[in-house]
PDB file of C-alpha atoms in Angstrom:
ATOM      1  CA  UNK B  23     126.981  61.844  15.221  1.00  0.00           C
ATOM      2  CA  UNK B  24     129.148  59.734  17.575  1.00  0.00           C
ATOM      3  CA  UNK B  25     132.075  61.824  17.654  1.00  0.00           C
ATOM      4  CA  UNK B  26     130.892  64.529  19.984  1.00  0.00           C
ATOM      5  CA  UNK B  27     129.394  62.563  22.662  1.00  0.00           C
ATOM      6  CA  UNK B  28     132.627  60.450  22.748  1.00  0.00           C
ATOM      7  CA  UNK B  29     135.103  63.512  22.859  1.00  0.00           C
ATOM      8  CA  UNK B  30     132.623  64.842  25.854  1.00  0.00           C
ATOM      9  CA  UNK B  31     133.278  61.408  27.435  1.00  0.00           C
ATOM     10  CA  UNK B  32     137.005  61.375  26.991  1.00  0.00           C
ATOM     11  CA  UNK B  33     137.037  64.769  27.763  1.00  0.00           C
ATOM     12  CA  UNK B  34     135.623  64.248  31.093  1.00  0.00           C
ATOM     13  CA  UNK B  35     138.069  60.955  31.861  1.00  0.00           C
ATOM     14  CA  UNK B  36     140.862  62.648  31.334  1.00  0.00           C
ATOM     15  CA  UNK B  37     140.138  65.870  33.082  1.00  0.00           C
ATOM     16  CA  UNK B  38     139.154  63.548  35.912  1.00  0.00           C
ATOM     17  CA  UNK B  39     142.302  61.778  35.857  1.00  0.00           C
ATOM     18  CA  UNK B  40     144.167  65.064  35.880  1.00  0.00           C
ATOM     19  CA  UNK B  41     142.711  66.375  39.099  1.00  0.00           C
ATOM     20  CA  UNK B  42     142.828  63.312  40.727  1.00  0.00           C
ATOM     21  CA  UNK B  43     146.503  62.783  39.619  1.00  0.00           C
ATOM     22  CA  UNK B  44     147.106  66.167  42.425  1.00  0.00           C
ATOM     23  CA  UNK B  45     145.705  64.648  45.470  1.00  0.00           C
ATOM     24  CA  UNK B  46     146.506  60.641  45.236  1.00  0.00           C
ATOM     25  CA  UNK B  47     150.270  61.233  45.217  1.00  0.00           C
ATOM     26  CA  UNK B  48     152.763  59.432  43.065  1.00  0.00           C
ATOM     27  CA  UNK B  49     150.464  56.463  42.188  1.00  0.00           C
ATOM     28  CA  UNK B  50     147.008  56.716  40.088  1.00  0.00           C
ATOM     29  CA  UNK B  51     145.338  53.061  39.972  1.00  0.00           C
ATOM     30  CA  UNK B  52     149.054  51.216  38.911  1.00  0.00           C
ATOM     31  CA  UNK B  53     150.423  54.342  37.181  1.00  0.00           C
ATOM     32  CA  UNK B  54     153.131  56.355  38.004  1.00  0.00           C
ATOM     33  CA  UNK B  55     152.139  60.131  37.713  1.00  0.00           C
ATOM     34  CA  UNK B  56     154.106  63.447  38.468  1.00  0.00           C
ATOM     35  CA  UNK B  57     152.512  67.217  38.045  1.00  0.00           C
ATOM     36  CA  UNK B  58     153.095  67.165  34.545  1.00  0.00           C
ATOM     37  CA  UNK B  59     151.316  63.785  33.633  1.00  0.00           C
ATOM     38  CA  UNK B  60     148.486  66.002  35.380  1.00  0.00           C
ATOM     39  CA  UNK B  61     148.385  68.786  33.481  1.00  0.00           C
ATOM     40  CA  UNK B  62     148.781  67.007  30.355  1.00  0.00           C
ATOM     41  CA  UNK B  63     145.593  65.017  31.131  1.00  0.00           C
ATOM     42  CA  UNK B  64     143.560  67.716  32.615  1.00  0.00           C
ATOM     43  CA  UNK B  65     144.456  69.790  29.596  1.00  0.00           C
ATOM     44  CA  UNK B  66     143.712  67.299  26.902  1.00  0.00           C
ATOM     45  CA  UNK B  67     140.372  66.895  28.942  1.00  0.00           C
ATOM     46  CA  UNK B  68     139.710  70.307  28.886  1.00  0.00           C
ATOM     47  CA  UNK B  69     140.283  70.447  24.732  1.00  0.00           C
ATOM     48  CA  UNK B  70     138.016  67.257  24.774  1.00  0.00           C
ATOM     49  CA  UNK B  71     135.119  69.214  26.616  1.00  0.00           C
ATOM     50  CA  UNK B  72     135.834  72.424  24.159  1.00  0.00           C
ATOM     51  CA  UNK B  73     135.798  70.267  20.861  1.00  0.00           C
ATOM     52  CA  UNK B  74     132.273  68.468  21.975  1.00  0.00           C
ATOM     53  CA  UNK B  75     130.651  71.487  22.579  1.00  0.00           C
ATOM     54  CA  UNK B  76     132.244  73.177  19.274  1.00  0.00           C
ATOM     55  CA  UNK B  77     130.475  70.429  17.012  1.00  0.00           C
ATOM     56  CA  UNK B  78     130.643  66.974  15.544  1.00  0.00           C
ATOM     57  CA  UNK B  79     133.223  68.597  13.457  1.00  0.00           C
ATOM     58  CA  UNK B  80     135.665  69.473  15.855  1.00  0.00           C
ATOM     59  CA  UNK B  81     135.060  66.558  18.507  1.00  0.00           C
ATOM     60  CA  UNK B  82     136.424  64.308  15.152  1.00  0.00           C
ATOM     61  CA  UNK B  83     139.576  66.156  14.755  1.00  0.00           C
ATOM     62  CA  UNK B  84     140.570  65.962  18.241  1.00  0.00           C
ATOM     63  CA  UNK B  85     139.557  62.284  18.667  1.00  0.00           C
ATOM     64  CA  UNK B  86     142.241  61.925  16.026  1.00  0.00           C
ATOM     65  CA  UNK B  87     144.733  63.809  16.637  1.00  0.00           C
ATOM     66  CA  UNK B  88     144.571  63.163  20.558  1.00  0.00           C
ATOM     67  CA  UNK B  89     144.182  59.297  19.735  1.00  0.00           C
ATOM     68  CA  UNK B  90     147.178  59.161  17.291  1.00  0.00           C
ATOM     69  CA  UNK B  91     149.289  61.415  19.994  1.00  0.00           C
ATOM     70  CA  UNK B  92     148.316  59.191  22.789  1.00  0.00           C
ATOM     71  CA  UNK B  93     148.802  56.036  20.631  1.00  0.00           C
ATOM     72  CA  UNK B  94     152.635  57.478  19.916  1.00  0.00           C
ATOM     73  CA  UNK B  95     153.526  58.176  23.594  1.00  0.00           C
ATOM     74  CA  UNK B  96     151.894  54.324  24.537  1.00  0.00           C
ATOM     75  CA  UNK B  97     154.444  53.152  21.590  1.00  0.00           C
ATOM     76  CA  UNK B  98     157.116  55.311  23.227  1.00  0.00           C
ATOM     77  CA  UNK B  99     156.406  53.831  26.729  1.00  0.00           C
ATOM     78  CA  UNK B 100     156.878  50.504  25.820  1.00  0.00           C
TER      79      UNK B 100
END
């Protein structure tokens, strides 16, 4: 019963990120973002929103599969 509020709440951060990504510039807090890094976020945030309102179900398999994929890329970065 967790899963769907907490994909609505990642969905949200992340789609927030995105559009704030397009009007802060290069820097976001002590990130360096570009238009994709946007897109990518608002679009994961987007799915996030979709999958909560799909069902507990759905909000599961994207808090998976988004956290392994974002989990890889942090590996990636480092």
């Amino acid at each position: 019963m967790i899963a769907k509020p907490v994909a609505m709440i990642f969905g949200l951060v992340l789609a927030l990120v995105g559009v704030a990504g397009f009007f802060v510039g290069d820097m976001l807090l002590w990130f360096q973002v570009d238009t994709l890094h946007n897109i990518i976020h608002l679009a994961s945030g987007v799915l996030g929103l979709f999958a909560a309102s799909k069902g507990e179900s759905a909000a599961k398999m994207y808090l998976i599969v988004f956290g392994l994929v974002y989990a890889l890329v942090t590996v990636l970065g480092f």
